[in-house]
Coordinates of N, CA, C and O in Angstrom, one line a residue:
K1 N -129.0 -137.9 -90.6 CA -127.9 -138.7 -90.2 C -127.5 -138.2 -88.8 O -127.6 -137.0 -88.5
T2 N -126.9 -139.1 -88.0 CA -126.4 -138.8 -86.7 C -125.0 -139.5 -86.6 O -124.9 -140.7 -87.0
I3 N -124.1 -138.8 -86.0 CA -122.8 -139.4 -85.8 C -122.3 -138.8 -84.5 O -122.3 -137.6 -84.3
G4 N -121.8 -139.7 -83.5 CA -121.3 -139.2 -82.3 C -121.3 -140.3 -81.2 O -122.1 -141.2 -81.3
D5 N -120.4 -140.1 -80.2 CA -120.3 -141.0 -79.1 C -120.2 -142.5 -79.5 O -120.8 -143.4 -78.9
G6 N -119.5 -142.7 -80.6 CA -119.3 -144.1 -81.0 C -120.4 -144.8 -81.8 O -120.3 -146.0 -82.0
T7 N -121.4 -144.0 -82.2 CA -122.5 -144.6 -83.0 C -122.8 -143.7 -84.2 O -122.5 -142.6 -84.2
F8 N -123.4 -144.3 -85.2 CA -123.8 -143.6 -86.3 C -125.1 -144.2 -87.0 O -125.3 -145.4 -86.8
S9 N -125.9 -143.4 -87.6 CA -127.0 -143.9 -88.4 C -127.4 -142.9 -89.4 O -127.1 -141.7 -89.3
M10 N -128.0 -143.4 -90.5 CA -128.5 -142.5 -91.5 C -129.6 -143.2 -92.3 O -129.6 -144.5 -92.4
T11 N -130.5 -142.5 -92.9 CA -131.5 -143.0 -93.8 C -131.5 -142.1 -95.0 O -131.2 -140.9 -94.9
G12 N -132.0 -142.6 -96.1 CA -132.1 -141.7 -97.3 C -132.5 -142.5 -98.5 O -132.8 -143.7 -98.5
D13 N -132.6 -141.8 -99.6 CA -132.9 -142.3 -100.9 C -131.7 -142.2 -101.8 O -131.0 -141.1 -101.8
C14 N -131.4 -143.2 -102.5 CA -130.3 -143.2 -103.5 C -130.8 -143.7 -104.8 O -131.8 -144.3 -105.0
V15 N -130.0 -143.3 -105.8 CA -130.2 -143.7 -107.2 C -128.9 -144.1 -107.8 O -127.9 -143.4 -107.7
D16 N -128.8 -145.4 -108.3 CA -127.5 -145.8 -108.8 C -127.3 -145.2 -110.2 O -128.1 -144.5 -110.8
H17 N -126.1 -145.5 -110.8 CA -125.7 -144.8 -112.1 C -126.7 -145.2 -113.2 O -126.7 -144.5 -114.2
S18 N -127.4 -146.3 -113.1 CA -128.3 -146.7 -114.2 C -129.8 -146.2 -113.9 O -130.7 -146.5 -114.6
G19 N -130.0 -145.5 -112.8 CA -131.3 -144.9 -112.5 C -132.1 -145.7 -111.6 O -133.3 -145.4 -111.4
I20 N -131.6 -146.8 -111.0 CA -132.4 -147.7 -110.1 C -132.5 -147.0 -108.7 O -131.4 -146.8 -108.1
P21 N -133.7 -146.7 -108.2 CA -133.8 -146.1 -106.9 C -133.8 -147.1 -105.8 O -134.1 -148.3 -105.9
A22 N -133.3 -146.6 -104.6 CA -133.3 -147.4 -103.4 C -133.5 -146.6 -102.2 O -133.0 -145.4 -102.1
K23 N -134.2 -147.1 -101.2 CA -134.3 -146.5 -99.9 C -133.3 -147.2 -99.0 O -133.3 -148.4 -99.0
V24 N -132.5 -146.4 -98.3 CA -131.4 -147.0 -97.5 C -131.5 -146.6 -96.0 O -131.8 -145.4 -95.7
A25 N -131.1 -147.5 -95.1 CA -131.0 -147.3 -93.7 C -129.8 -148.0 -93.2 O -129.6 -149.2 -93.5
V26 N -128.9 -147.2 -92.6 CA -127.6 -147.8 -92.1 C -127.4 -147.3 -90.7 O -127.7 -146.2 -90.3
H27 N -126.8 -148.3 -89.8 CA -126.5 -147.9 -88.5 C -125.3 -148.7 -88.0 O -125.0 -149.8 -88.6
G28 N -124.6 -148.2 -87.0 CA -123.4 -149.0 -86.6 C -122.7 -148.3 -85.4 O -123.2 -147.3 -84.8
V29 N -121.6 -148.9 -85.0 CA -120.7 -148.4 -84.0 C -119.3 -148.3 -84.5 O -118.9 -148.9 -85.4
Y30 N -118.5 -147.4 -83.8 CA -117.1 -147.2 -84.3 C -116.3 -146.8 -83.1 O -116.7 -146.4 -82.0
T31 N -115.0 -147.1 -83.3 CA -113.9 -146.7 -82.3 C -112.8 -146.0 -83.2 O -113.0 -145.8 -84.4
D32 N -111.7 -145.6 -82.6 CA -110.6 -145.0 -83.3 C -110.0 -146.0 -84.3 O -109.4 -145.6 -85.3
T33 N -110.2 -147.3 -84.1 CA -109.5 -148.3 -84.9 C -110.4 -149.3 -85.6 O -110.0 -150.3 -86.2
S34 N -111.8 -149.2 -85.4 CA -112.6 -150.2 -86.0 C -114.1 -149.6 -86.1 O -114.4 -148.6 -85.6
F35 N -114.9 -150.4 -86.9 CA -116.3 -150.1 -87.0 C -117.1 -151.3 -87.4 O -116.5 -152.3 -87.9
S36 N -118.3 -151.3 -87.0 CA -119.3 -152.4 -87.3 C -120.5 -151.7 -87.9 O -121.0 -150.8 -87.2
M37 N -121.0 -152.2 -89.0 CA -122.1 -151.5 -89.7 C -123.1 -152.5 -90.2 O -122.7 -153.5 -90.7
S38 N -124.4 -152.2 -90.1 CA -125.5 -153.0 -90.7 C -126.3 -152.0 -91.5 O -126.5 -150.9 -91.1
G39 N -126.8 -152.5 -92.6 CA -127.7 -151.7 -93.4 C -128.8 -152.5 -94.1 O -128.7 -153.7 -94.3
R40 N -129.8 -151.8 -94.4 CA -130.9 -152.4 -95.2 C -131.3 -151.4 -96.3 O -131.1 -150.2 -96.2
M41 N -131.7 -152.0 -97.4 CA -132.2 -151.1 -98.5 C -133.3 -151.8 -99.2 O -133.4 -153.1 -99.1
R42 N -134.2 -151.1 -99.8 CA -135.3 -151.6 -100.6 C -135.1 -151.0 -102.0 O -135.2 -149.8 -102.2
V43 N -134.8 -151.9 -103.0 CA -134.5 -151.5 -104.3 C -135.7 -151.7 -105.2 O -136.3 -152.8 -105.1
G44 N -136.0 -150.7 -106.0 CA -137.2 -150.8 -106.8 C -136.8 -151.2 -108.2 O -136.1 -150.4 -108.9
I45 N -137.2 -152.4 -108.7 CA -136.8 -152.9 -110.0 C -138.1 -153.4 -110.6 O -138.7 -154.3 -110.1
G46 N -138.5 -152.9 -111.8 CA -139.6 -153.4 -112.5 C -140.9 -153.4 -111.7 O -141.7 -154.3 -111.8
G47 N -141.1 -152.4 -110.9 CA -142.3 -152.3 -110.0 C -142.2 -153.2 -108.8 O -143.2 -153.2 -108.0
L48 N -141.2 -153.9 -108.6 CA -141.0 -154.7 -107.3 C -140.1 -154.0 -106.4 O -139.1 -153.3 -106.8
A49 N -140.4 -154.1 -105.1 CA -139.5 -153.6 -104.0 C -138.8 -154.7 -103.4 O -139.3 -155.6 -102.7
I50 N -137.5 -154.8 -103.8 CA -136.6 -156.0 -103.4 C -135.8 -155.6 -102.2 O -135.0 -154.6 -102.2
P51 N -136.0 -156.3 -101.0 CA -135.2 -156.0 -99.8 C -133.8 -156.6 -99.9 O -133.6 -157.7 -100.4
V52 N -132.9 -155.8 -99.4 CA -131.5 -156.2 -99.4 C -130.9 -155.8 -98.1 O -131.2 -154.7 -97.6
S53 N -130.1 -156.7 -97.5 CA -129.4 -156.3 -96.2 C -128.0 -156.7 -96.3 O -127.6 -157.6 -97.0
A54 N -127.1 -156.0 -95.5 CA -125.7 -156.2 -95.5 C -125.1 -155.8 -94.2 O -125.7 -154.9 -93.5
S55 N -124.0 -156.4 -93.8 CA -123.3 -155.9 -92.7 C -121.8 -156.1 -92.9 O -121.4 -156.9 -93.7
T56 N -121.0 -155.3 -92.2 CA -119.6 -155.5 -92.2 C -118.9 -155.1 -90.9 O -119.5 -154.3 -90.2
D57 N -117.8 -155.7 -90.6 CA -117.0 -155.4 -89.5 C -115.6 -155.1 -90.0 O -115.1 -155.8 -90.9
A58 N -115.0 -154.0 -89.6 CA -113.6 -153.7 -90.1 C -112.8 -153.1 -89.0 O -113.3 -152.6 -88.0
H59 N -111.5 -153.3 -89.1 CA -110.5 -152.8 -88.2 C -109.2 -152.3 -88.9 O -108.9 -152.8 -89.9
R60 N -108.6 -151.4 -88.3 CA -107.3 -150.9 -88.8 C -106.3 -152.0 -88.7 O -106.1 -152.7 -87.7
I61 N -105.5 -152.2 -89.8 CA -104.5 -153.2 -89.7 C -103.1 -152.7 -89.4 O -102.2 -153.4 -89.2
S62 N -102.9 -151.4 -89.5 CA -101.6 -150.8 -89.2 C -101.8 -149.3 -88.9 O -102.6 -148.6 -89.4
A63 N -100.9 -148.8 -88.0 CA -100.9 -147.4 -87.8 C -100.1 -146.6 -88.9 O -100.2 -145.4 -89.0
E64 N -99.4 -147.4 -89.7 CA -98.7 -146.8 -90.8 C -99.4 -147.1 -92.2 O -100.0 -148.2 -92.3
C65 N -99.2 -146.2 -93.1 CA -99.8 -146.5 -94.4 C -98.7 -146.2 -95.5 O -98.2 -145.1 -95.5
P66 N -98.4 -147.1 -96.3 CA -98.9 -148.5 -96.4 C -98.3 -149.3 -95.2 O -97.4 -149.0 -94.6
T67 N -99.0 -150.5 -95.0 CA -98.6 -151.4 -93.9 C -97.2 -151.9 -94.2 O -96.9 -152.3 -95.3
P68 N -96.3 -151.9 -93.2 CA -95.0 -152.5 -93.3 C -95.2 -153.9 -93.7 O -96.0 -154.7 -93.1
E69 N -94.4 -154.4 -94.7 CA -94.5 -155.7 -95.2 C -93.5 -156.6 -94.5 O -92.4 -156.2 -94.3
A70 N -93.9 -157.9 -94.4 CA -92.9 -158.9 -93.9 C -92.0 -159.2 -95.0 O -92.3 -159.0 -96.2
P71 N -90.7 -159.6 -94.8 CA -89.8 -159.9 -95.8 C -90.3 -161.0 -96.7 O -90.9 -162.0 -96.2
S72 N -90.1 -160.9 -98.0 CA -90.6 -162.0 -98.9 C -89.6 -163.2 -98.7 O -88.5 -163.0 -98.2
P73 N -90.1 -164.4 -99.2 CA -89.2 -165.5 -99.1 C -87.8 -165.3 -99.8 O -86.8 -165.8 -99.3
E74 N -87.8 -164.6 -100.9 CA -86.6 -164.4 -101.6 C -85.7 -163.5 -100.8 O -84.5 -163.7 -100.7
T75 N -86.2 -162.4 -100.1 CA -85.4 -161.5 -99.3 C -84.9 -162.3 -98.1 O -83.7 -162.1 -97.7
A76 N -85.7 -163.1 -97.5 CA -85.3 -163.8 -96.3 C -84.2 -164.8 -96.6 O -83.3 -165.0 -95.8
A77 N -84.3 -165.4 -97.8 CA -83.3 -166.4 -98.2 C -82.0 -165.8 -98.5 O -80.9 -166.3 -98.3
A78 N -82.0 -164.5 -98.9 CA -80.8 -163.8 -99.3 C -80.1 -163.2 -98.1 O -78.9 -162.8 -98.1
A79 N -80.8 -163.1 -96.9 CA -80.2 -162.5 -95.7 C -79.2 -163.4 -95.2 O -79.3 -164.7 -95.2
P80 N -78.1 -162.9 -94.6 CA -77.1 -163.7 -94.0 C -77.7 -164.5 -92.8 O -78.5 -164.1 -92.1
A81 N -77.2 -165.8 -92.7 CA -77.7 -166.6 -91.6 C -77.1 -166.2 -90.3 O -76.0 -165.7 -90.2
S82 N -77.9 -166.3 -89.3 CA -77.5 -166.0 -87.9 C -76.5 -167.0 -87.4 O -76.7 -168.2 -87.7
P83 N -75.5 -166.6 -86.8 CA -74.5 -167.6 -86.3 C -75.2 -168.5 -85.2 O -76.0 -168.0 -84.5
D84 N -74.8 -169.7 -85.2 CA -75.3 -170.6 -84.2 C -74.7 -170.2 -82.8 O -73.6 -169.8 -82.7
P85 N -75.6 -170.3 -81.8 CA -75.1 -170.0 -80.4 C -74.0 -171.0 -80.0 O -74.0 -172.1 -80.4
A86 N -73.0 -170.5 -79.2 CA -71.9 -171.3 -78.8 C -72.5 -172.4 -77.9 O -73.4 -172.2 -77.1
P87 N -71.9 -173.7 -78.0 CA -72.5 -174.8 -77.1 C -72.1 -174.5 -75.7 O -71.4 -173.8 -75.2

């Protein structure tokens, strides 16, 4: 595996909880607030090598955890109304 300078990649062999083997290759790019990743795997089932590919893009949605929530409609309805500006 390699990680650094905003990129990453890795290859390897995996086995899922039921014993199905897979060869995996993943690569992508990242920043402090996002990443993009593509991967391929070849899954061995019943003597067949089945190719699978996937990709994902993700980004941070908030600097706070959990994300601050917008007021619910019930909370917004219970809030006092703002006075109308003077004409």
